[in-house]
Amino acid sequence: MTGPGGRDVVGYGPTPPTRRWLGDDRLAISLVVNYEEGSERSLPAGDATQESLTEWGAYPFPDGVRNLAMESMYEYGSRVGVWRILDVLRRHGVPATFFACAQAFEMAPAVAEAVSAAGHEVCSHGWRWEEVFGLSEEEEREHIRMAVESLERTTGSRPVGWYCRYGPSERTRRLVVEEGGFLYDSDSYADDVPYEVDVDGTSHLVVPYTADTNDIQFWLADPLATSEQFFTYLKDAFDTLYRESAQAPRMMSVGLHCRIIGRPARIAGLERFVEYASGFDGVVFTTRERIARSWRASADGPVPASPVTVIPRAEATAGAGEGSWATMLVDADTVPHATSTLGLSHVLPGESTALIRHTTEEVCLVVAGSGVLRTDLGDVAFTTGDTLHIPAGRPHAIVNTGDVPAEMVFSFPGARRPRTEEVTG
């Protein structure tokens, strides 16, 4: 039953979904970096008003008087804060989703390039950091289109996620579905796991966000004061969700802003949390795109219908150039991005590896040789140049049926090398 305005105030209720993320992960953590600097409301941008929330709290300025202090606080995020955050993510090997305003990335192409090169997801945060409920329908539709085209130019790929500033208009979700190409939106704070909504007959996925496990709390009326307070709040949320995830899957979002958490006295709280949560089994730091794809895939049951997906060399290298590492970045619907290359399998002619399985999916690029990938659902042939996607939990062994060594570069899309077990019997 829905309430006025089509509201669903019941959700999953007392029977949350028991499906798992791909593999045996039970708690997915989404670090979200809001990149807005330069696209905020300001007089130089031609706006009638300017941002009032700053490190000094709400500090209004007279009409028509430029707030240079405010502008400099936002500039800190793009000049310093984002690089500090990227460094933490790099050192701990964790992927993040960047809620990126298209205009902000256009103003800082080095940031867009660094985010993309590191394998982080870029989710569209709009053309500007603007309140879309103040736009007309035609303006909002046009700004969605402009954001998509801009982010394609600055990052090299189309965003599959959408998130507005604070809250959407009544028409935003319809316009996002109308635009097409979006896998999910995060314009909701209503749940701890994804859920489907009907948009004019189209099933659309919502990956909810959060305002409490969010560094914006440093800037609000009763603000956090120390990095330890931020860490403690994140830890308490994590401990609750991890306990609950023993019975049903849970997702934890952590909202970050370059101009806020990127300050030297606050970044330690984030780093402490990453270190803490990384010590638990069944926890994966991942992107919202991967959460959305995992949720959709697990709805059909834990066992994939096919043992592996093979992208032939001709398809994988189309437009990429001979030997390009872009062969690893094929259609994400089939082979999601692998964020780290972890090694090389080398199997001599006539030999085979042990039968193993991993707790996350695996992406392999066949560098040389040929053979079959032996699985519990049958054998799949491969040859030089093929890209293989091995689902999480799928037992597999590499069998060299050729005359030269079979070599594969193997990568995992998660933040850490997965647990691996040998399959016997």
Tab-separated table of C-alpha atoms in Angstrom:
chain	number	residue	atom	x	y	z
A	1	MET	CA	0.000	0.000	0.000
A	2	THR	CA	1.240	3.486	-0.815
A	3	GLY	CA	0.414	6.747	0.870
A	4	PRO	CA	-0.251	10.222	-0.487
A	5	GLY	CA	2.065	11.153	-3.334
A	6	GLY	CA	2.897	7.494	-3.931
A	7	ARG	CA	4.958	7.248	-0.749
A	8	ASP	CA	6.059	3.791	0.403
A	9	VAL	CA	6.493	3.998	4.179
A	10	VAL	CA	6.676	0.201	4.646
A	11	GLY	CA	9.568	-0.987	2.480
A	12	TYR	CA	10.887	-4.434	3.289
A	13	GLY	CA	9.372	-4.231	6.774
A	14	PRO	CA	10.108	-7.138	9.152
A	15	THR	CA	11.251	-9.440	6.322
A	16	PRO	CA	14.337	-7.852	4.731
A	17	PRO	CA	15.733	-9.575	1.634
A	18	THR	CA	18.075	-12.454	2.409
A	19	ARG	CA	19.973	-12.386	-0.878
A	20	ARG	CA	23.743	-11.911	-0.688
A	21	TRP	CA	26.043	-9.602	-2.546
A	22	LEU	CA	28.041	-11.501	-5.155
A	23	GLY	CA	30.130	-14.009	-3.205
A	24	ASP	CA	29.674	-14.338	0.534
A	25	ASP	CA	30.083	-10.658	1.406
A	26	ARG	CA	27.434	-9.557	3.878
A	27	LEU	CA	28.174	-5.846	4.365
A	28	ALA	CA	29.027	-3.554	1.458
A	29	ILE	CA	30.615	-0.209	2.348
A	30	SER	CA	30.252	2.661	-0.096
A	31	LEU	CA	32.614	5.592	0.412
A	32	VAL	CA	31.108	8.558	-1.416
A	33	VAL	CA	33.249	11.602	-2.229
A	34	ASN	CA	31.145	14.623	-3.159
A	35	TYR	CA	33.111	16.699	-5.648
A	36	GLU	CA	31.314	20.050	-5.950
A	37	GLU	CA	34.019	22.676	-5.628
A	38	GLY	CA	33.759	25.440	-8.201
A	39	SER	CA	30.160	24.641	-9.132
A	40	GLU	CA	28.630	25.940	-5.912
A	41	ARG	CA	26.303	28.935	-5.818
A	42	SER	CA	28.347	32.144	-6.123
A	43	LEU	CA	28.162	35.656	-7.534
A	44	PRO	CA	31.015	35.068	-10.063
A	45	ALA	CA	28.951	32.197	-11.501
A	46	GLY	CA	26.121	34.620	-12.153
A	47	ASP	CA	23.937	33.492	-9.270
A	48	ALA	CA	21.714	35.922	-7.395
A	49	THR	CA	22.744	34.345	-4.078
A	50	GLN	CA	25.805	32.519	-2.769
A	51	GLU	CA	26.529	29.675	-0.383
A	52	SER	CA	26.249	30.626	3.275
A	53	LEU	CA	27.324	27.382	4.998
A	54	THR	CA	31.068	27.451	5.728
A	55	GLU	CA	33.652	26.519	8.333
A	56	TRP	CA	32.277	29.514	10.250
A	57	GLY	CA	28.793	28.023	10.190
A	58	ALA	CA	25.969	29.854	8.447
A	59	TYR	CA	27.526	33.231	7.636
A	60	PRO	CA	25.231	35.329	5.434
A	61	PHE	CA	26.590	38.214	3.380
A	62	PRO	CA	24.813	41.362	2.194
A	63	ASP	CA	23.089	41.046	-1.162
A	64	GLY	CA	25.462	41.623	-4.064
A	65	VAL	CA	28.625	41.460	-1.928
A	66	ARG	CA	30.969	38.671	-2.967
A	67	ASN	CA	31.890	36.221	-0.188
A	68	LEU	CA	35.573	35.589	-0.876
A	69	ALA	CA	36.054	33.704	2.385
A	70	MET	CA	33.384	31.189	1.424
A	71	GLU	CA	34.875	30.756	-2.036
A	72	SER	CA	38.313	30.051	-0.581
A	73	MET	CA	36.951	27.396	1.760
A	74	TYR	CA	35.438	25.565	-1.205
A	75	GLU	CA	38.649	26.015	-3.170
A	76	TYR	CA	40.514	24.209	-0.395
A	77	GLY	CA	38.604	21.079	-1.353
A	78	SER	CA	39.742	21.129	-4.972
A	79	ARG	CA	43.255	22.429	-4.320
A	80	VAL	CA	44.166	20.214	-1.360
A	81	GLY	CA	41.373	18.118	0.106
A	82	VAL	CA	40.625	15.891	-2.874
A	83	TRP	CA	44.286	14.900	-3.213
A	84	ARG	CA	44.454	14.007	0.473
A	85	ILE	CA	41.381	11.802	0.115
A	86	LEU	CA	42.723	10.139	-3.034
A	87	ASP	CA	45.947	9.398	-1.177
A	88	VAL	CA	44.074	7.642	1.650
A	89	LEU	CA	42.065	5.598	-0.843
A	90	ARG	CA	45.237	4.657	-2.739
A	91	ARG	CA	47.204	3.622	0.327
A	92	HIS	CA	44.390	1.400	1.594
A	93	GLY	CA	43.415	0.076	-1.824
A	94	VAL	CA	39.740	0.976	-1.486
A	95	PRO	CA	37.501	2.172	-4.317
A	96	ALA	CA	35.035	5.028	-3.905
A	97	THR	CA	32.166	6.574	-5.786
A	98	PHE	CA	32.613	10.244	-6.651
A	99	PHE	CA	29.384	12.220	-6.742
A	100	ALA	CA	30.826	14.629	-9.295
A	101	CYS	CA	29.269	17.854	-10.514
A	102	ALA	CA	30.039	18.036	-14.200
A	103	GLN	CA	31.030	21.697	-14.129
A	104	ALA	CA	33.376	21.082	-11.202
A	105	PHE	CA	35.216	18.349	-13.135
A	106	GLU	CA	35.450	20.626	-16.171
A	107	MET	CA	37.169	23.241	-14.003
A	108	ALA	CA	39.651	20.682	-12.612
A	109	PRO	CA	40.532	18.218	-15.396
A	110	ALA	CA	43.496	16.862	-13.426
A	111	VAL	CA	41.104	15.755	-10.681
A	112	ALA	CA	38.783	14.077	-13.208
A	113	GLU	CA	41.746	12.287	-14.758
A	114	ALA	CA	43.125	11.150	-11.394
A	115	VAL	CA	39.758	9.846	-10.195
A	116	SER	CA	39.204	7.908	-13.412
A	117	ALA	CA	42.762	6.568	-13.573
A	118	ALA	CA	42.464	5.225	-10.034
A	119	GLY	CA	39.392	3.185	-11.007
A	120	HIS	CA	36.873	5.030	-8.858
A	121	GLU	CA	33.279	5.291	-10.034
A	122	VAL	CA	32.015	8.678	-11.208
A	123	CYS	CA	28.316	9.202	-10.478
A	124	SER	CA	26.591	12.258	-11.922
A	125	HIS	CA	25.895	14.883	-9.247
A	126	GLY	CA	24.290	17.159	-11.789
A	127	TRP	CA	25.510	19.857	-14.146
A	128	ARG	CA	26.187	22.090	-11.149
A	129	TRP	CA	25.794	21.744	-7.409
A	130	GLU	CA	22.291	23.090	-7.707
A	131	GLU	CA	18.861	22.476	-6.236
A	132	VAL	CA	17.009	20.908	-9.128
A	133	PHE	CA	13.626	21.429	-7.502
A	134	GLY	CA	14.101	25.109	-8.334
A	135	LEU	CA	14.421	24.415	-12.063
A	136	SER	CA	11.668	24.097	-14.625
A	137	GLU	CA	11.112	20.662	-16.125
A	138	GLU	CA	12.819	21.649	-19.363
A	139	GLU	CA	15.768	23.137	-17.480
A	140	GLU	CA	16.156	20.021	-15.366
A	141	ARG	CA	15.947	17.733	-18.394
A	142	GLU	CA	18.573	19.808	-20.194
A	143	HIS	CA	20.894	19.891	-17.182
A	144	ILE	CA	20.748	16.089	-16.891
A	145	ARG	CA	21.745	15.809	-20.549
A	146	MET	CA	24.513	18.407	-20.164
A	147	ALA	CA	25.908	16.618	-17.107
A	148	VAL	CA	26.069	13.267	-18.876
A	149	GLU	CA	27.788	14.674	-21.950
A	150	SER	CA	30.257	16.665	-19.872
A	151	LEU	CA	31.258	13.747	-17.644
A	152	GLU	CA	31.736	11.574	-20.700
A	153	ARG	CA	34.219	14.152	-21.998
A	154	THR	CA	36.144	14.623	-18.749
A	155	THR	CA	36.246	10.990	-17.577
A	156	GLY	CA	36.005	8.996	-20.796
A	157	SER	CA	32.921	7.041	-19.742
A	158	ARG	CA	29.234	7.607	-19.193
A	159	PRO	CA	27.980	7.787	-15.585
A	160	VAL	CA	25.470	5.074	-14.645
A	161	GLY	CA	24.417	6.652	-11.334
A	162	TRP	CA	22.601	9.864	-10.446
A	163	TYR	CA	22.396	11.936	-7.259
A	164	CYS	CA	20.953	15.437	-6.790
A	165	ARG	CA	21.962	18.130	-4.345
A	166	TYR	CA	20.053	17.377	-1.129
A	167	GLY	CA	16.825	16.233	-2.750
A	168	PRO	CA	15.217	15.670	-6.141
A	169	SER	CA	12.194	17.341	-7.633
A	170	GLU	CA	8.990	15.356	-8.063
A	171	ARG	CA	9.968	14.753	-11.682
A	172	THR	CA	13.705	13.955	-11.281
A	173	ARG	CA	13.419	10.175	-11.229
A	174	ARG	CA	11.153	10.209	-14.274
A	175	LEU	CA	13.616	12.416	-16.151
A	176	VAL	CA	16.559	10.194	-15.165
A	177	VAL	CA	14.732	7.132	-16.516
A	178	GLU	CA	13.702	9.093	-19.598
A	179	GLU	CA	17.329	10.072	-20.282
A	180	GLY	CA	18.268	6.382	-20.221
A	181	GLY	CA	21.634	4.795	-19.466
A	182	PHE	CA	21.296	5.084	-15.701
A	183	LEU	CA	21.554	1.932	-13.621
A	184	TYR	CA	20.494	3.593	-10.363
A	185	ASP	CA	19.903	6.814	-8.503
A	186	SER	CA	20.745	7.647	-4.885
A	187	ASP	CA	18.079	10.297	-4.325
A	188	SER	CA	16.717	8.591	-1.215
A	189	TYR	CA	17.628	8.182	2.435
A	190	ALA	CA	14.944	5.551	3.073
A	191	ASP	CA	16.740	2.226	3.566
A	192	ASP	CA	19.936	0.301	4.315
A	193	VAL	CA	19.846	-1.708	1.061
A	194	PRO	CA	18.811	-1.028	-2.526
A	195	TYR	CA	15.188	-1.281	-3.589
A	196	GLU	CA	13.171	-1.133	-6.794
A	197	VAL	CA	10.627	1.511	-7.693
A	198	ASP	CA	8.201	1.686	-10.591
A	199	VAL	CA	8.698	4.703	-12.849
A	200	ASP	CA	5.910	4.829	-15.406
A	201	GLY	CA	6.091	1.072	-15.924
A	202	THR	CA	9.909	0.828	-15.762
A	203	SER	CA	11.555	-0.946	-12.826
A	204	HIS	CA	14.251	1.401	-11.521
A	205	LEU	CA	16.843	0.725	-8.812
A	206	VAL	CA	17.451	3.059	-5.892
A	207	VAL	CA	20.739	2.776	-3.975
A	208	PRO	CA	19.969	4.911	-0.896
A	209	TYR	CA	22.368	7.455	0.571
A	210	THR	CA	22.744	8.858	4.085
A	211	ALA	CA	23.143	12.162	5.909
A	212	ASP	CA	24.225	10.881	9.313
A	213	THR	CA	27.394	8.899	8.524
A	214	ASN	CA	28.467	11.960	6.630
A	215	ASP	CA	31.162	14.558	7.248
A	216	ILE	CA	28.587	17.325	6.681
A	217	GLN	CA	27.973	16.886	10.400
A	218	PHE	CA	31.186	18.877	10.968
A	219	TRP	CA	29.463	21.923	9.478
A	220	LEU	CA	25.965	21.714	10.947
A	221	ALA	CA	24.412	23.483	13.942
A	222	ASP	CA	25.667	21.030	16.602
A	223	PRO	CA	28.848	19.999	14.830
A	224	LEU	CA	31.319	17.228	15.337
A	225	ALA	CA	34.561	18.638	16.671
A	226	THR	CA	37.218	15.938	16.250
A	227	SER	CA	38.219	13.148	13.890
A	228	GLU	CA	37.758	10.723	16.786
A	229	GLN	CA	34.086	11.680	17.071
A	230	PHE	CA	33.638	11.037	13.362
A	231	PHE	CA	35.377	7.666	13.614
A	232	THR	CA	33.324	6.671	16.659
A	233	TYR	CA	30.063	7.492	14.917
A	234	LEU	CA	31.090	5.514	11.816
A	235	LYS	CA	32.249	2.601	13.994
A	236	ASP	CA	28.944	2.475	15.878
A	237	ALA	CA	27.016	2.429	12.599
A	238	PHE	CA	29.303	-0.252	11.209
A	239	ASP	CA	29.026	-2.466	14.302
A	240	THR	CA	25.230	-2.367	14.170
A	241	LEU	CA	25.040	-3.075	10.447
A	242	TYR	CA	27.656	-5.828	10.642
A	243	ARG	CA	25.719	-7.580	13.402
A	244	GLU	CA	22.486	-7.333	11.423
A	245	SER	CA	24.211	-8.495	8.235
A	246	ALA	CA	24.586	-11.977	9.723
A	247	GLN	CA	20.869	-12.399	8.972
A	248	ALA	CA	20.347	-10.163	5.938
A	249	PRO	CA	22.641	-8.098	3.698
A	250	ARG	CA	23.371	-4.529	4.669
A	251	MET	CA	24.965	-1.541	2.981
A	252	MET	CA	26.758	1.343	4.682
A	253	SER	CA	27.233	4.683	2.950
A	254	VAL	CA	29.850	7.166	4.175
A	255	GLY	CA	29.428	10.674	2.795
A	256	LEU	CA	32.571	12.762	2.312
A	257	HIS	CA	33.292	16.277	1.032
A	258	CYS	CA	36.728	17.366	-0.131
A	259	ARG	CA	36.478	20.734	1.637
A	260	ILE	CA	35.419	19.080	4.920
A	261	ILE	CA	37.022	15.668	5.528
A	262	GLY	CA	39.998	16.797	3.431
A	263	ARG	CA	41.193	19.043	6.271
A	264	PRO	CA	44.279	17.640	8.068
A	265	ALA	CA	42.589	17.435	11.475
A	266	ARG	CA	39.662	15.390	10.119
A	267	ILE	CA	41.133	12.959	7.590
A	268	ALA	CA	42.416	10.680	10.358
A	269	GLY	CA	38.839	9.783	11.273
A	270	LEU	CA	38.237	8.396	7.803
A	271	GLU	CA	41.523	6.517	7.744
A	272	ARG	CA	40.849	4.988	11.153
A	273	PHE	CA	37.472	3.765	9.996
A	274	VAL	CA	38.849	2.175	6.817
A	275	GLU	CA	41.472	0.355	8.868
A	276	TYR	CA	38.879	-0.799	11.407
A	277	ALA	CA	36.257	-2.068	8.951
A	278	SER	CA	38.853	-3.792	6.763
A	279	GLY	CA	39.573	-6.233	9.588
A	280	PHE	CA	36.200	-8.007	9.385
A	281	ASP	CA	35.305	-11.002	7.238
A	282	GLY	CA	32.411	-10.557	4.853
A	283	VAL	CA	32.990	-6.817	4.449
A	284	VAL	CA	33.751	-5.259	1.082
A	285	PHE	CA	34.554	-1.649	0.217
A	286	THR	CA	33.055	-1.108	-3.199
A	287	THR	CA	31.372	1.349	-5.522
A	288	ARG	CA	27.690	2.080	-5.844
A	289	GLU	CA	27.734	0.798	-9.394
A	290	ARG	CA	29.023	-2.546	-8.182
A	291	ILE	CA	26.466	-2.606	-5.375
A	292	ALA	CA	23.701	-1.969	-7.896
A	293	ARG	CA	24.943	-4.655	-10.293
A	294	SER	CA	25.433	-7.159	-7.473
A	295	TRP	CA	21.942	-6.504	-6.144
A	296	ARG	CA	20.385	-6.974	-9.535
A	297	ALA	CA	22.395	-10.129	-10.204
A	298	SER	CA	21.659	-11.715	-6.820
A	299	ALA	CA	17.917	-11.272	-7.345
A	300	ASP	CA	18.094	-14.202	-9.746
A	301	GLY	CA	19.695	-16.513	-7.198
A	302	PRO	CA	23.231	-17.079	-5.939
A	303	VAL	CA	24.382	-19.342	-8.792
A	304	PRO	CA	25.002	-17.678	-12.161
A	305	ALA	CA	23.434	-19.474	-15.120
A	306	SER	CA	26.752	-19.506	-16.986
A	307	PRO	CA	30.079	-20.629	-15.519
A	308	VAL	CA	32.004	-17.713	-17.061
A	309	THR	CA	31.526	-14.926	-19.542
A	310	VAL	CA	34.018	-14.741	-22.380
A	311	ILE	CA	34.651	-11.529	-24.289
A	312	PRO	CA	36.493	-12.534	-27.479
A	313	ARG	CA	39.600	-10.630	-28.476
A	314	ALA	CA	37.886	-8.917	-31.406
A	315	GLU	CA	35.214	-7.442	-29.150
A	316	ALA	CA	37.457	-6.622	-26.200
A	317	THR	CA	40.003	-4.747	-28.296
A	318	ALA	CA	37.538	-2.870	-30.489
A	319	GLY	CA	38.749	0.713	-30.543
A	320	ALA	CA	41.302	0.035	-27.819
A	321	GLY	CA	44.446	-0.582	-29.818
A	322	GLU	CA	46.618	-3.659	-29.925
A	323	GLY	CA	47.751	-4.782	-26.471
A	324	SER	CA	45.958	-1.927	-24.725
A	325	TRP	CA	45.094	-2.311	-21.055
A	326	ALA	CA	41.692	-0.966	-22.112
A	327	THR	CA	40.932	-4.594	-23.007
A	328	MET	CA	40.316	-5.034	-19.279
A	329	LEU	CA	37.672	-2.311	-19.356
A	330	VAL	CA	35.056	-3.899	-21.556
A	331	ASP	CA	31.284	-3.551	-21.175
A	332	ALA	CA	30.658	-3.235	-17.428
A	333	ASP	CA	27.355	-5.085	-17.789
A	334	THR	CA	29.387	-8.161	-18.701
A	335	VAL	CA	32.791	-7.645	-17.133
A	336	PRO	CA	32.841	-4.961	-14.411
A	337	HIS	CA	35.988	-2.874	-13.981
A	338	ALA	CA	38.764	-4.578	-12.057
A	339	THR	CA	40.394	-2.018	-9.797
A	340	SER	CA	43.712	-3.746	-9.232
A	341	THR	CA	45.880	-6.163	-11.181
A	342	LEU	CA	47.204	-8.711	-8.741
A	343	GLY	CA	49.309	-11.144	-10.696
A	344	LEU	CA	49.913	-13.557	-13.528
A	345	SER	CA	48.844	-17.193	-13.903
A	346	HIS	CA	51.396	-19.329	-15.777
A	347	VAL	CA	50.354	-22.867	-16.767
A	348	LEU	CA	52.641	-25.118	-18.819
A	349	PRO	CA	51.338	-27.213	-21.748
A	350	GLY	CA	49.416	-30.273	-20.560
A	351	GLU	CA	49.237	-29.025	-16.970
A	352	SER	CA	46.386	-27.702	-14.843
A	353	THR	CA	46.002	-25.513	-11.776
A	354	ALA	CA	44.186	-26.701	-8.676
A	355	LEU	CA	40.408	-26.267	-8.557
A	356	ILE	CA	39.757	-23.139	-6.494
A	357	ARG	CA	37.098	-20.504	-5.881
A	358	HIS	CA	37.233	-16.883	-4.721
A	359	THR	CA	34.849	-14.872	-2.580
A	360	THR	CA	34.634	-12.131	-5.234
A	361	GLU	CA	34.412	-12.241	-8.996
A	362	GLU	CA	37.611	-12.356	-11.022
A	363	VAL	CA	38.557	-10.767	-14.335
A	364	CYS	CA	41.281	-12.415	-16.408
A	365	LEU	CA	42.973	-11.236	-19.583
A	366	VAL	CA	44.549	-14.098	-21.536
A	367	VAL	CA	47.997	-12.826	-22.471
A	368	ALA	CA	49.252	-15.949	-24.219
A	369	GLY	CA	48.307	-19.532	-24.962
A	370	SER	CA	45.008	-21.379	-25.024
A	371	GLY	CA	43.091	-23.923	-23.033
A	372	VAL	CA	39.876	-24.362	-21.078
A	373	LEU	CA	38.602	-22.968	-17.836
A	374	ARG	CA	37.245	-26.057	-16.037
A	375	THR	CA	34.282	-25.318	-13.778
A	376	ASP	CA	31.530	-27.201	-11.989
A	377	LEU	CA	29.171	-26.222	-14.825
A	378	GLY	CA	31.410	-27.336	-17.650
A	379	ASP	CA	34.481	-26.278	-19.612
A	380	VAL	CA	34.864	-22.951	-21.414
A	381	ALA	CA	37.547	-22.569	-24.067
A	382	PHE	CA	39.804	-19.525	-24.183
A	383	THR	CA	42.578	-18.238	-26.401
A	384	THR	CA	45.040	-15.360	-26.477
A	385	GLY	CA	43.325	-11.986	-26.151
A	386	ASP	CA	40.094	-13.227	-24.598
A	387	THR	CA	38.791	-11.577	-21.434
A	388	LEU	CA	37.199	-13.943	-18.894
A	389	HIS	CA	34.763	-12.997	-16.170
A	390	ILE	CA	34.566	-15.641	-13.419
A	391	PRO	CA	31.609	-15.161	-11.047
A	392	ALA	CA	32.192	-15.137	-7.313
A	393	GLY	CA	32.131	-18.568	-5.715
A	394	ARG	CA	32.508	-20.403	-9.034
A	395	PRO	CA	34.992	-23.318	-8.753
A	396	HIS	CA	37.480	-23.139	-11.598
A	397	ALA	CA	40.824	-24.482	-12.805
A	398	ILE	CA	42.983	-23.446	-15.755
A	399	VAL	CA	43.808	-26.351	-18.088
A	400	ASN	CA	46.436	-25.729	-20.786
A	401	THR	CA	45.451	-27.654	-23.923
A	402	GLY	CA	47.909	-25.891	-26.215
A	403	ASP	CA	51.594	-26.149	-27.077
A	404	VAL	CA	52.842	-23.003	-25.316
A	405	PRO	CA	52.469	-21.755	-21.730
A	406	ALA	CA	49.062	-20.242	-20.946
A	407	GLU	CA	49.392	-16.904	-19.209
A	408	MET	CA	46.644	-14.777	-17.691
A	409	VAL	CA	46.689	-11.431	-15.930
A	410	PHE	CA	44.150	-11.742	-13.125
A	411	SER	CA	42.414	-8.963	-11.242
A	412	PHE	CA	39.681	-8.599	-8.648
A	413	PRO	CA	37.181	-5.731	-8.548
A	414	GLY	CA	37.043	-5.481	-4.756
A	415	ALA	CA	39.228	-3.433	-2.442
A	416	ARG	CA	41.267	-6.356	-1.127
A	417	ARG	CA	42.514	-9.658	-2.472
A	418	PRO	CA	39.625	-12.065	-1.823
A	419	ARG	CA	39.692	-15.164	0.287
A	420	THR	CA	40.525	-18.189	-1.834
A	421	GLU	CA	39.852	-21.817	-1.028
A	422	GLU	CA	40.800	-25.026	-2.794
A	423	VAL	CA	37.888	-27.149	-3.862
A	424	THR	CA	38.193	-30.866	-3.079
A	425	GLY	CA	36.013	-33.867	-3.718
